[in-house]
Amino acid sequence: MPFDPESLKYDANGLIPAIAQDFASGEVLMMAWMNAESIQRTLDSGQVTYWSRSRQAFWAKGETSGHVQKLVEFRIDCDRDCLLLKVDQTGPACHTNRRSCFYTVVQNGDEVITAAPMSA
Amino acid sequence: MPFDPESLKYDANGLIPAIAQDFASGEVLMMAWMNAESIQRTLDSGQVTYWSRSRQAFWAKGETSGHVQKLVEFRIDCDRDCLLLKVDQTGPACHTNRRSCFYTVVQNGDEVITAAPMSA
């Protein structure tokens, strides 16, 4: 069946959550949002482009930082309301300069930081 | 720092997305939603409990199906608006009886189903 981005289920703001996972290690790097046009741009270019809710603008990941995400695999969930992107991540995915945004773990009721920012 | 579920950033409906990942294989199994109370129940019980948007009720994963998710690790992202749960999943995570909800891949513009339902 041909894939049509318009066939997905978007929220009231026309957005769908997209999980980025390192294609090689399986590490979950981040979660961000896409609209239909950013999905089309991602598929057309092979470089992941999100929709920035704070800036209300397309967010070509790594455009300014160089920390680009090359699309390796594009997956849709059973309800068509969430995406899983397997990516080839250059450098850190997180704006804190860590590889993954999920560097805080809850252990015995406390928050523990498990990763330091990567050196430049 | 002690972890307080109320310190997270919830959407207008009081919900936060939670990604469930197989703690051993790294496979991303599903994405669902939690509110502060479902987070507390998850941490207290060690069994993952979501909030069902369709039923507007707590959703103790596997309560009826037996396909429970035992919590192995609870992670928060940098913006405190997304969760990553590493889980020990019994059986399929997906309501279609597949291990993961992300069984549809887009390849060369077509949707391809990559996994069959698990046998009972």
Coordinates of C-alpha atoms in Angstrom, one line a residue:
Chain A
M1 CA 0.0 0.0 0.0
P2 CA 1.5 3.4 -0.9
F3 CA 2.3 5.5 2.2
D4 CA 0.4 8.8 2.5
P5 CA 1.4 11.0 5.4
E6 CA -2.1 12.4 5.4
S7 CA -3.4 8.9 6.4
L8 CA -1.8 9.2 9.9
K9 CA -3.7 10.3 13.0
Y10 CA -2.5 13.7 14.1
D11 CA -3.5 15.6 17.3
A12 CA -5.5 18.7 17.5
N13 CA -2.4 20.7 16.5
G14 CA -1.8 18.5 13.4
L15 CA 1.2 16.8 15.1
I16 CA 2.3 13.2 15.7
P17 CA 5.0 12.1 18.2
A18 CA 8.2 10.6 16.6
I19 CA 10.6 8.5 18.6
A20 CA 14.2 8.6 17.3
Q21 CA 16.2 5.4 18.0
D22 CA 19.9 4.7 17.2
F23 CA 19.7 2.2 14.3
A24 CA 22.8 0.4 15.5
S25 CA 22.8 0.4 19.3
G26 CA 19.0 0.5 19.8
E27 CA 19.4 3.4 22.2
V28 CA 16.3 5.7 22.3
L29 CA 17.7 9.2 21.6
M30 CA 14.8 11.6 21.8
M31 CA 11.1 12.2 21.1
A32 CA 9.9 15.1 19.1
W33 CA 6.9 16.0 16.9
M34 CA 6.2 16.0 13.2
N35 CA 3.5 17.3 11.0
A36 CA 2.6 15.8 7.6
E37 CA 4.9 18.2 5.8
S38 CA 7.9 17.4 8.0
I39 CA 7.3 13.7 7.4
Q40 CA 7.3 14.3 3.7
R41 CA 10.5 16.3 3.9
T42 CA 12.1 13.6 6.0
L43 CA 11.2 10.9 3.5
D44 CA 12.2 13.0 0.5
S45 CA 15.6 14.1 1.9
G46 CA 16.6 11.2 4.1
Q47 CA 17.4 13.7 6.9
V48 CA 15.0 13.9 9.8
T49 CA 13.0 17.1 10.0
Y50 CA 10.7 17.7 13.0
W51 CA 8.2 20.5 13.8
S52 CA 9.3 22.7 16.6
R53 CA 6.4 23.5 18.9
S54 CA 8.3 26.2 20.7
R55 CA 9.4 28.0 17.5
Q56 CA 6.4 27.0 15.4
A57 CA 8.7 26.2 12.5
F58 CA 10.3 23.2 10.7
W59 CA 13.3 21.9 12.6
A60 CA 15.7 20.2 10.3
K61 CA 17.6 18.3 13.0
G62 CA 21.3 19.4 13.1
E63 CA 20.9 22.2 10.6
T64 CA 22.7 24.6 12.9
S65 CA 24.5 22.2 15.3
G66 CA 25.6 19.7 12.7
H67 CA 24.1 16.9 14.8
V68 CA 22.0 15.6 11.9
Q69 CA 19.9 12.4 11.9
K70 CA 20.1 10.4 8.8
L71 CA 16.9 8.3 8.4
V72 CA 17.6 4.6 8.3
E73 CA 14.1 3.2 8.8
F74 CA 10.6 4.8 9.2
R75 CA 8.0 2.9 11.2
I76 CA 4.3 3.5 12.0
D77 CA 2.5 2.1 15.0
C78 CA -0.7 0.0 15.0
D79 CA -2.9 3.0 15.8
R80 CA -1.1 5.2 13.2
D81 CA -0.6 7.9 15.8
C82 CA 3.1 7.4 16.7
L83 CA 6.3 7.1 14.6
L84 CA 9.5 5.3 15.2
L85 CA 12.5 6.6 13.3
K86 CA 15.7 4.5 13.3
V87 CA 18.4 7.0 12.7
D88 CA 22.1 7.4 12.1
Q89 CA 22.8 10.1 14.6
T90 CA 25.9 12.4 14.2
G91 CA 27.1 13.4 17.7
P92 CA 24.7 14.1 20.5
A93 CA 20.9 14.1 19.9
C94 CA 20.2 16.2 23.0
H95 CA 20.5 19.9 23.2
T96 CA 22.4 19.4 26.5
N97 CA 25.2 17.8 24.3
R98 CA 24.4 14.3 25.6
R99 CA 23.9 11.4 23.2
S100 CA 20.3 10.8 24.4
C101 CA 17.8 13.1 26.0
F102 CA 16.8 10.3 28.5
Y103 CA 19.8 10.7 30.8
T104 CA 17.9 11.0 34.0
V105 CA 16.8 7.8 35.8
V106 CA 14.6 7.4 38.8
Q107 CA 16.2 5.1 41.3
N108 CA 14.8 4.4 44.8
G109 CA 12.7 7.6 44.5
D110 CA 15.6 9.8 43.5
E111 CA 16.5 11.4 40.2
V112 CA 20.0 10.3 39.1
I113 CA 21.9 11.8 36.1
T114 CA 23.5 9.0 34.2
A115 CA 25.4 10.7 31.4
A116 CA 27.7 13.7 31.2
P117 CA 27.7 16.1 28.2
M118 CA 29.9 14.9 25.3
S119 CA 33.1 16.8 24.9
A120 CA 33.3 19.0 21.7
Chain B
M1 CA 16.9 14.9 44.1
P2 CA 13.7 13.2 45.2
F3 CA 11.5 12.5 42.2
D4 CA 8.0 14.1 42.2
P5 CA 5.7 13.1 39.4
E6 CA 4.1 16.5 39.7
S7 CA 7.3 18.1 38.6
L8 CA 7.0 16.8 35.1
K9 CA 5.5 18.7 32.2
Y10 CA 2.1 17.5 31.2
D11 CA 0.0 18.5 28.2
A12 CA -3.3 20.3 28.4
N13 CA -5.0 17.0 29.3
G14 CA -2.6 16.3 32.1
L15 CA -0.8 13.6 30.1
I16 CA 2.8 12.8 29.2
P17 CA 3.9 10.3 26.5
A18 CA 5.7 7.2 27.7
I19 CA 7.8 5.0 25.5
A20 CA 8.1 1.4 26.5
Q21 CA 11.3 -0.4 25.4
D22 CA 12.3 -4.0 26.0
F23 CA 15.0 -3.8 28.6
A24 CA 16.9 -6.7 27.2
S25 CA 16.6 -6.4 23.4
G26 CA 16.2 -2.7 23.1
E27 CA 13.2 -3.1 20.9
V28 CA 10.7 -0.2 21.1
L29 CA 7.4 -1.9 22.0
M30 CA 4.8 0.9 22.2
M31 CA 4.0 4.4 23.1
A32 CA 1.1 5.3 25.4
W33 CA 0.2 8.1 27.9
M34 CA 0.4 8.6 31.6
N35 CA -0.8 11.1 34.1
A36 CA 0.8 11.8 37.5
E37 CA -1.3 9.2 39.3
S38 CA -0.5 6.5 36.8
I39 CA 3.2 7.3 37.2
Q40 CA 2.9 7.0 40.9
R41 CA 1.0 3.6 40.6
T42 CA 3.7 2.4 38.2
L43 CA 6.6 3.3 40.6
D44 CA 4.8 1.9 43.6
S45 CA 3.7 -1.4 42.1
G46 CA 6.6 -2.0 39.6
Q47 CA 3.9 -2.8 37.0
V48 CA 3.3 -0.3 34.2
T49 CA 0.0 1.5 34.4
Y50 CA -0.9 4.0 31.6
W51 CA -3.9 6.3 31.2
S52 CA -6.2 5.2 28.5
R53 CA -7.4 8.3 26.5
S54 CA -10.1 6.3 24.7
R55 CA -11.5 4.8 27.9
Q56 CA -10.6 7.8 30.2
A57 CA -9.5 5.3 32.8
F58 CA -6.3 3.8 34.3
W59 CA -4.9 1.1 32.1
A60 CA -2.9 -1.4 34.1
K61 CA -1.1 -3.0 31.2
G62 CA -1.9 -6.7 30.9
E63 CA -4.6 -6.6 33.6
T64 CA -7.0 -8.5 31.3
S65 CA -4.7 -9.9 28.7
G66 CA -1.9 -11.1 31.0
H67 CA 0.6 -9.2 28.8
V68 CA 2.0 -7.3 31.7
Q69 CA 5.0 -4.9 31.7
K70 CA 7.3 -5.2 34.7
L71 CA 9.1 -1.9 35.2
V72 CA 12.9 -2.3 35.0
E73 CA 14.0 1.3 34.6
F74 CA 12.2 4.7 34.6
R75 CA 13.8 7.5 32.7
I76 CA 12.9 11.2 32.1
D77 CA 14.0 13.3 29.2
C78 CA 15.8 16.6 29.3
D79 CA 12.6 18.7 28.9
R80 CA 10.7 16.6 31.5
D81 CA 7.9 16.1 29.0
C82 CA 8.6 12.5 27.9
L83 CA 9.2 9.2 29.7
L84 CA 11.2 6.1 28.7
L85 CA 10.3 2.9 30.4
K86 CA 12.5 -0.1 30.1
V87 CA 10.3 -3.0 30.7
D88 CA 10.2 -6.8 31.0
Q89 CA 7.3 -7.5 28.6
T90 CA 5.3 -10.7 29.0
G91 CA 4.1 -11.8 25.5
P92 CA 3.0 -9.2 22.9
A93 CA 2.9 -5.5 23.8
C94 CA 0.5 -4.7 20.9
H95 CA -3.2 -5.3 20.9
T96 CA -2.8 -7.0 17.5
N97 CA -0.9 -9.7 19.3
R98 CA 2.4 -8.6 17.9
R99 CA 5.5 -8.1 20.1
S100 CA 5.8 -4.4 19.1
C101 CA 3.2 -1.9 17.9
F102 CA 5.8 -0.6 15.3
Y103 CA 5.4 -3.5 12.8
T104 CA 4.7 -1.3 9.8
V105 CA 7.7 0.0 7.9
V106 CA 7.7 2.5 5.0
Q107 CA 10.0 1.2 2.2
N108 CA 10.3 2.9 -1.1
G109 CA 7.0 4.7 -0.5
D110 CA 5.1 1.6 0.4
E111 CA 3.8 0.4 3.7
V112 CA 5.2 -3.1 4.5
I113 CA 4.0 -5.3 7.4
T114 CA 7.1 -6.8 9.0
A115 CA 5.7 -9.0 11.8
A116 CA 2.9 -11.5 12.1
P117 CA 0.7 -11.8 15.2
M118 CA 2.2 -14.1 17.8
S119 CA 0.5 -17.5 18.2
A120 CA -1.3 -18.0 21.5

